[in-house]
Short mmCIF file of C-alpha atoms in Angstrom, two decimals:
data_model
loop_
_atom_site.label_atom_id
_atom_site.label_comp_id
_atom_site.label_asym_id
_atom_site.label_seq_id
_atom_site.Cartn_x
_atom_site.Cartn_y
_atom_site.Cartn_z
CA MET S 1 -41.26 -151.36 -199.73
CA ASP S 2 -39.99 -153.02 -203.01
CA ASP S 3 -37.96 -149.86 -203.50
CA ALA S 4 -36.54 -149.63 -199.99
CA ARG S 5 -35.62 -153.13 -200.12
CA ASP S 6 -33.19 -152.15 -202.72
CA THR S 7 -32.04 -148.94 -201.68
CA GLY S 8 -32.25 -149.00 -197.89
CA LEU S 9 -34.77 -146.42 -196.20
CA PRO S 10 -33.44 -143.03 -194.74
CA PHE S 11 -34.18 -142.35 -191.35
CA MET S 12 -33.46 -139.35 -188.74
CA LYS S 13 -33.05 -140.16 -185.43
CA MET S 14 -34.45 -137.12 -183.08
CA HIS S 15 -35.81 -136.69 -179.36
CA GLY S 16 -37.43 -134.18 -176.93
CA LEU S 17 -35.77 -134.25 -173.66
CA GLY S 18 -35.08 -138.48 -174.11
CA ASN S 19 -38.44 -138.71 -175.80
CA ASP S 20 -36.97 -140.10 -178.79
CA PHE S 21 -38.22 -140.71 -182.35
CA VAL S 22 -37.23 -142.48 -185.50
CA VAL S 23 -38.60 -139.81 -188.33
CA LEU S 24 -39.05 -141.08 -191.93
CA ASP S 25 -39.83 -138.68 -194.92
CA ALA S 26 -42.18 -139.68 -197.35
CA ARG S 27 -42.70 -136.67 -199.28
CA ALA S 28 -40.26 -137.63 -201.91
CA ARG S 29 -41.62 -141.64 -202.12
CA ALA S 30 -43.94 -143.48 -200.56
CA ILE S 31 -43.09 -145.56 -197.59
CA ALA S 32 -45.19 -148.70 -196.90
CA LEU S 33 -45.31 -149.54 -192.92
CA SER S 34 -46.78 -152.77 -191.32
CA PRO S 35 -46.66 -152.69 -187.52
CA ALA S 36 -44.42 -155.81 -188.01
CA LEU S 37 -41.89 -153.26 -189.27
CA VAL S 38 -42.73 -150.40 -186.85
CA ALA S 39 -41.85 -152.95 -183.81
CA ALA S 40 -38.46 -154.17 -185.74
CA ILE S 41 -37.42 -150.42 -186.18
CA ALA S 42 -38.21 -149.86 -182.22
CA ASP S 43 -36.11 -152.84 -181.28
CA ARG S 44 -33.20 -150.93 -179.03
CA ARG S 45 -31.17 -154.02 -179.54
CA ARG S 46 -31.87 -155.21 -183.26
CA GLY S 47 -33.45 -152.17 -184.64
CA ILE S 48 -32.88 -148.73 -184.40
CA GLY S 49 -35.01 -148.02 -180.72
CA PHE S 50 -37.54 -145.13 -180.42
CA ASP S 51 -40.57 -144.36 -178.27
CA GLN S 52 -42.49 -143.21 -181.29
CA LEU S 53 -41.77 -143.15 -185.01
CA ALA S 54 -42.85 -140.22 -187.40
CA VAL S 55 -43.92 -140.34 -191.13
CA ILE S 56 -43.54 -136.76 -192.72
CA GLU S 57 -45.68 -136.55 -196.01
CA ALA S 58 -46.31 -133.70 -198.24
CA GLY S 59 -48.87 -131.26 -196.90
CA GLU S 60 -52.24 -130.71 -198.41
CA ALA S 61 -54.58 -127.47 -198.49
CA GLY S 62 -51.87 -125.13 -197.74
CA ALA S 63 -50.22 -126.92 -194.96
CA ASP S 64 -46.48 -127.51 -194.62
CA ALA S 65 -46.76 -131.05 -194.00
CA HIS S 66 -49.07 -134.01 -192.80
CA LEU S 67 -47.57 -136.16 -189.52
CA THR S 68 -48.41 -139.79 -188.80
CA PHE S 69 -47.25 -141.44 -185.76
CA TYR S 70 -46.68 -144.80 -184.48
CA ASN S 71 -46.30 -146.42 -181.32
CA ALA S 72 -43.08 -148.91 -180.22
CA ASP S 73 -45.68 -151.75 -180.17
CA GLY S 74 -46.71 -150.77 -183.52
CA SER S 75 -49.78 -149.18 -182.74
CA SER S 76 -50.92 -146.02 -184.45
CA SER S 77 -51.19 -143.06 -182.74
CA ALA S 78 -53.07 -139.59 -183.43
CA ALA S 79 -50.79 -137.02 -181.85
CA CYS S 80 -47.43 -137.11 -180.37
CA GLY S 81 -46.53 -133.58 -178.89
CA ASN S 82 -42.81 -134.26 -178.70
CA ALA S 83 -42.14 -135.65 -182.05
CA THR S 84 -44.25 -132.73 -183.79
CA ARG S 85 -42.00 -130.17 -182.14
CA CYS S 86 -38.91 -132.13 -183.25
CA ILE S 87 -40.27 -132.26 -186.92
CA ALA S 88 -41.59 -128.51 -187.06
CA ARG S 89 -37.82 -127.60 -185.92
CA HIS S 90 -36.23 -129.69 -188.84
CA LEU S 91 -38.78 -128.41 -191.33
CA MET S 92 -37.97 -124.63 -190.15
CA ASP S 93 -34.35 -125.24 -190.48
CA GLU S 94 -35.24 -126.78 -193.67
CA THR S 95 -37.51 -124.06 -195.16
CA GLY S 96 -36.25 -120.98 -193.09
CA LYS S 97 -39.58 -120.26 -192.19
CA THR S 98 -40.60 -119.31 -188.14
CA ALA S 99 -44.36 -120.67 -188.51
CA LEU S 100 -45.90 -123.72 -189.76
CA THR S 101 -48.95 -125.15 -190.01
CA LEU S 102 -49.27 -129.32 -189.98
CA THR S 103 -51.93 -131.32 -190.39
CA THR S 104 -52.19 -134.75 -188.30
CA ALA S 105 -54.99 -137.17 -187.08
CA ARG S 106 -55.53 -134.92 -184.26
CA GLY S 107 -56.49 -131.95 -186.64
CA ASN S 108 -54.14 -129.21 -187.57
CA LEU S 109 -51.66 -128.23 -185.27
CA SER S 110 -49.66 -124.62 -185.68
CA ALA S 111 -45.96 -124.59 -184.36
CA VAL S 112 -43.76 -121.76 -184.03
CA ASP S 113 -39.92 -120.68 -183.48
CA ALA S 114 -40.46 -119.70 -179.92
CA GLY S 115 -36.26 -117.94 -179.76
CA ASP S 116 -33.17 -119.39 -178.11
CA GLY S 117 -33.67 -122.71 -179.68
CA LEU S 118 -36.95 -123.52 -178.38
CA THR S 119 -40.19 -124.49 -180.60
CA SER S 120 -43.31 -124.17 -179.53
CA VAL S 121 -46.78 -126.25 -180.90
CA ASN S 122 -50.32 -125.64 -180.38
CA MET S 123 -51.59 -128.99 -179.59
CA GLY S 124 -55.22 -128.07 -180.02
CA GLN S 125 -58.09 -127.97 -177.76
CA PRO S 126 -58.48 -130.81 -174.82
CA GLN S 127 -61.28 -133.25 -174.72
CA PHE S 128 -62.97 -133.50 -171.81
CA ASP S 129 -66.30 -135.48 -173.01
CA TRP S 130 -66.27 -139.36 -172.20
CA GLN S 131 -66.81 -139.94 -175.62
CA SER S 132 -63.92 -138.41 -177.24
CA ILE S 133 -61.27 -139.26 -174.98
CA PRO S 134 -62.62 -142.04 -175.16
CA LEU S 135 -64.07 -143.88 -172.03
CA ALA S 136 -66.01 -147.08 -172.08
CA GLU S 137 -68.99 -145.64 -170.65
CA ALA S 138 -70.91 -142.31 -169.85
CA MET S 139 -69.23 -140.53 -166.76
CA GLU S 140 -67.96 -137.28 -165.42
CA THR S 141 -64.08 -136.81 -166.33
CA LEU S 142 -62.71 -134.73 -163.58
CA GLU S 143 -62.59 -137.67 -161.45
CA LEU S 144 -62.62 -140.94 -162.62
CA PRO S 145 -64.57 -143.63 -159.98
CA ILE S 146 -61.34 -145.23 -159.87
CA GLU S 147 -59.09 -145.51 -156.78
CA GLY S 148 -57.03 -142.16 -156.41
CA GLY S 149 -59.63 -140.48 -158.61
CA PRO S 150 -57.58 -139.84 -161.56
CA THR S 151 -58.71 -136.99 -164.27
CA ALA S 152 -59.20 -138.27 -168.00
CA THR S 153 -58.12 -135.98 -170.69
CA GLY S 154 -58.15 -136.37 -174.53
CA MET S 155 -55.30 -134.56 -176.39
CA GLY S 156 -55.72 -136.24 -179.59
CA ASN S 157 -54.80 -139.77 -177.51
CA PRO S 158 -56.16 -140.58 -174.16
CA HIS S 159 -54.71 -139.62 -170.94
CA CYS S 160 -55.22 -140.92 -167.42
CA THR S 161 -53.84 -138.51 -164.85
CA PHE S 162 -52.89 -139.30 -160.85
CA PHE S 163 -52.24 -136.33 -158.38
CA VAL S 164 -50.31 -137.63 -156.03
CA GLU S 165 -48.27 -136.51 -152.80
CA ASP S 166 -44.62 -137.56 -154.52
CA ALA S 167 -44.44 -138.66 -157.86
CA GLU S 168 -40.97 -140.22 -157.47
CA ALA S 169 -41.98 -142.56 -154.94
CA VAL S 170 -44.64 -144.64 -157.20
CA PRO S 171 -43.39 -147.56 -158.82
CA LEU S 172 -44.83 -146.81 -162.13
CA ASP S 173 -43.47 -149.92 -163.94
CA ARG S 174 -46.15 -151.92 -161.84
CA PHE S 175 -48.45 -148.85 -161.74
CA GLY S 176 -48.86 -147.48 -165.29
CA PRO S 177 -49.49 -151.25 -167.03
CA ARG S 178 -52.33 -151.48 -164.53
CA TYR S 179 -54.08 -148.44 -165.56
CA GLU S 180 -53.09 -148.46 -169.42
CA HIS S 181 -54.90 -151.49 -169.84
CA HIS S 182 -57.80 -150.17 -167.49
CA PRO S 183 -61.34 -151.73 -168.71
CA LEU S 184 -62.68 -147.78 -168.83
CA TYR S 185 -60.14 -147.27 -171.49
CA PRO S 186 -61.18 -149.41 -174.45
CA GLU S 187 -58.40 -147.94 -176.45
CA ARG S 188 -55.82 -147.99 -173.67
CA THR S 189 -54.18 -145.09 -172.19
CA ASN S 190 -51.26 -143.05 -171.25
CA VAL S 191 -50.66 -142.83 -167.51
CA GLN S 192 -49.11 -139.97 -165.35
CA VAL S 193 -48.51 -139.54 -161.98
CA ALA S 194 -48.35 -135.92 -161.22
CA SER S 195 -46.95 -133.95 -157.88
CA LEU S 196 -47.63 -129.97 -157.30
CA VAL S 197 -44.29 -128.43 -156.76
CA ALA S 198 -45.83 -124.72 -156.90
CA PRO S 199 -49.06 -123.07 -157.92
CA ASP S 200 -47.21 -123.00 -161.60
CA HIS S 201 -44.90 -126.07 -161.42
CA ILE S 202 -45.84 -129.68 -161.52
CA ARG S 203 -43.29 -132.83 -161.15
CA VAL S 204 -44.70 -135.53 -163.50
CA ARG S 205 -43.93 -138.87 -164.47
CA VAL S 206 -45.17 -141.18 -167.42
CA TRP S 207 -46.18 -144.42 -168.56
CA GLU S 208 -46.73 -144.02 -172.22
CA ARG S 209 -49.39 -146.19 -174.03
CA GLY S 210 -47.56 -148.75 -176.55
CA VAL S 211 -44.50 -147.77 -175.18
CA GLY S 212 -43.93 -148.09 -171.41
CA LEU S 213 -41.78 -145.75 -169.48
CA THR S 214 -40.33 -142.65 -171.17
CA LEU S 215 -38.14 -140.02 -170.10
CA ALA S 216 -40.87 -137.38 -170.98
CA SER S 217 -44.32 -136.80 -173.25
CA GLY S 218 -45.34 -133.81 -174.68
CA SER S 219 -49.19 -134.96 -175.28
CA SER S 220 -49.14 -136.34 -171.55
CA SER S 221 -47.50 -132.54 -170.21
CA CYS S 222 -50.70 -131.18 -172.01
CA ALA S 223 -52.88 -133.10 -170.34
CA VAL S 224 -51.27 -133.14 -166.48
CA ALA S 225 -51.76 -129.29 -167.20
CA VAL S 226 -54.98 -129.05 -168.44
CA ALA S 227 -56.27 -131.53 -165.75
CA ALA S 228 -54.39 -129.69 -162.77
CA ALA S 229 -56.44 -126.22 -164.19
CA ARG S 230 -59.51 -127.94 -164.27
CA ARG S 231 -58.75 -129.11 -160.97
CA GLY S 232 -58.17 -125.95 -159.59
CA LEU S 233 -54.53 -126.85 -158.59
CA THR S 234 -52.68 -124.51 -161.05
CA GLY S 235 -53.39 -122.11 -163.36
CA ARG S 236 -53.42 -122.39 -166.98
CA LYS S 237 -49.56 -121.67 -167.59
CA VAL S 238 -47.24 -123.95 -165.94
CA ARG S 239 -43.91 -125.66 -165.95
CA ILE S 240 -44.04 -129.72 -166.34
CA THR S 241 -40.92 -131.23 -165.31
CA LEU S 242 -40.49 -134.78 -166.39
CA ASP S 243 -37.48 -137.41 -165.96
CA GLY S 244 -36.00 -135.67 -169.07
CA GLY S 245 -36.22 -132.22 -168.64
CA SER S 246 -38.90 -129.58 -168.34
CA LEU S 247 -41.58 -128.14 -170.60
CA LYS S 248 -43.77 -125.09 -170.82
CA ILE S 249 -47.45 -125.55 -171.21
CA ASP S 250 -49.83 -122.81 -172.14
CA TRP S 251 -53.72 -123.49 -172.06
CA ARG S 252 -54.65 -120.55 -174.43
CA GLU S 253 -58.05 -119.75 -175.72
CA ASP S 254 -56.87 -121.31 -179.08
CA GLY S 255 -55.47 -124.35 -177.76
CA VAL S 256 -52.85 -126.18 -175.70
CA TRP S 257 -49.19 -124.59 -176.51
CA MET S 258 -46.06 -126.77 -175.44
CA THR S 259 -42.55 -125.28 -175.77
CA GLY S 260 -39.42 -126.79 -175.21
CA GLU S 261 -35.96 -127.97 -176.82
CA THR S 262 -35.48 -130.74 -179.52
CA MET S 263 -32.73 -132.73 -180.93
CA HIS S 264 -31.76 -133.78 -184.17
CA VAL S 265 -29.00 -136.70 -183.29
CA ALA S 266 -28.21 -138.58 -186.47
CA SER S 267 -29.35 -139.31 -189.68
CA GLY S 268 -28.60 -142.70 -191.23
CA VAL S 269 -30.47 -145.85 -193.78
CA LEU S 270 -32.05 -148.75 -192.85
CA THR S 271 -30.34 -151.33 -194.68
CA PRO S 272 -32.14 -153.76 -197.51
CA ALA S 273 -31.31 -156.56 -195.26
CA PHE S 274 -32.87 -155.54 -192.15
CA LEU S 275 -35.98 -154.66 -194.27
CA ALA S 276 -36.45 -157.68 -196.12
CA GLY S 277 -39.19 -159.91 -194.59
CA ARG S 278 -40.36 -157.40 -192.31
CA SER S 279 -43.08 -155.91 -194.73
#
């Protein structure tokens, strides 16, 4: 961070359906991040504000880039679907490529230009085993022993999906924290409330681990689609309508593909004065 204190730290602000990100490019120079600095950047009044922060690093073994993700509270996350789509679009525009391989803590992810300004990312295979999600003890993950019988799914991060009559009626600001910190989830969890609109359409609202209420979540959308298909509520190809817009989810043999819009809002520089003392 010494160089950043002297020169400032460039950033990009992006969003996918209102799920917003600060993106740092560490391909040209190393960037040291502490939880305190991440949380300071996340502050929507004293910093920039974001749901997640993502760092782009040089790819290895033929990959186009490596991505690392942080939540607004400074904690790390192995997956962030909407940020992956936003960065994939940025890299496609930068390189002229229409297909990319990105590495993350989740594994290798493929991204393609879906046409009409849309970007698709394969978020990999969902995880159903209690240890992989992870849960605190061995159990069947299709219907957890929690009031409401939610489904547990791993998408590189943990998810808890409640299927309800009316997602709009759930007080998510109170409901979400209660289950984010449930004892069955030792690493906390993302919480979704989902209502079936049609056999190929689900209305979803999201409480995001380490963030809170969010307008959209890509990994949550994938988890809901997988949970609905596992429970026989839908097929494997659905439209997910979130507070911020819609994503298309297609659970294929090679993984869960997510397609939607992205937006690069602005580019700027975090000043040396802001960075001082926050590393």
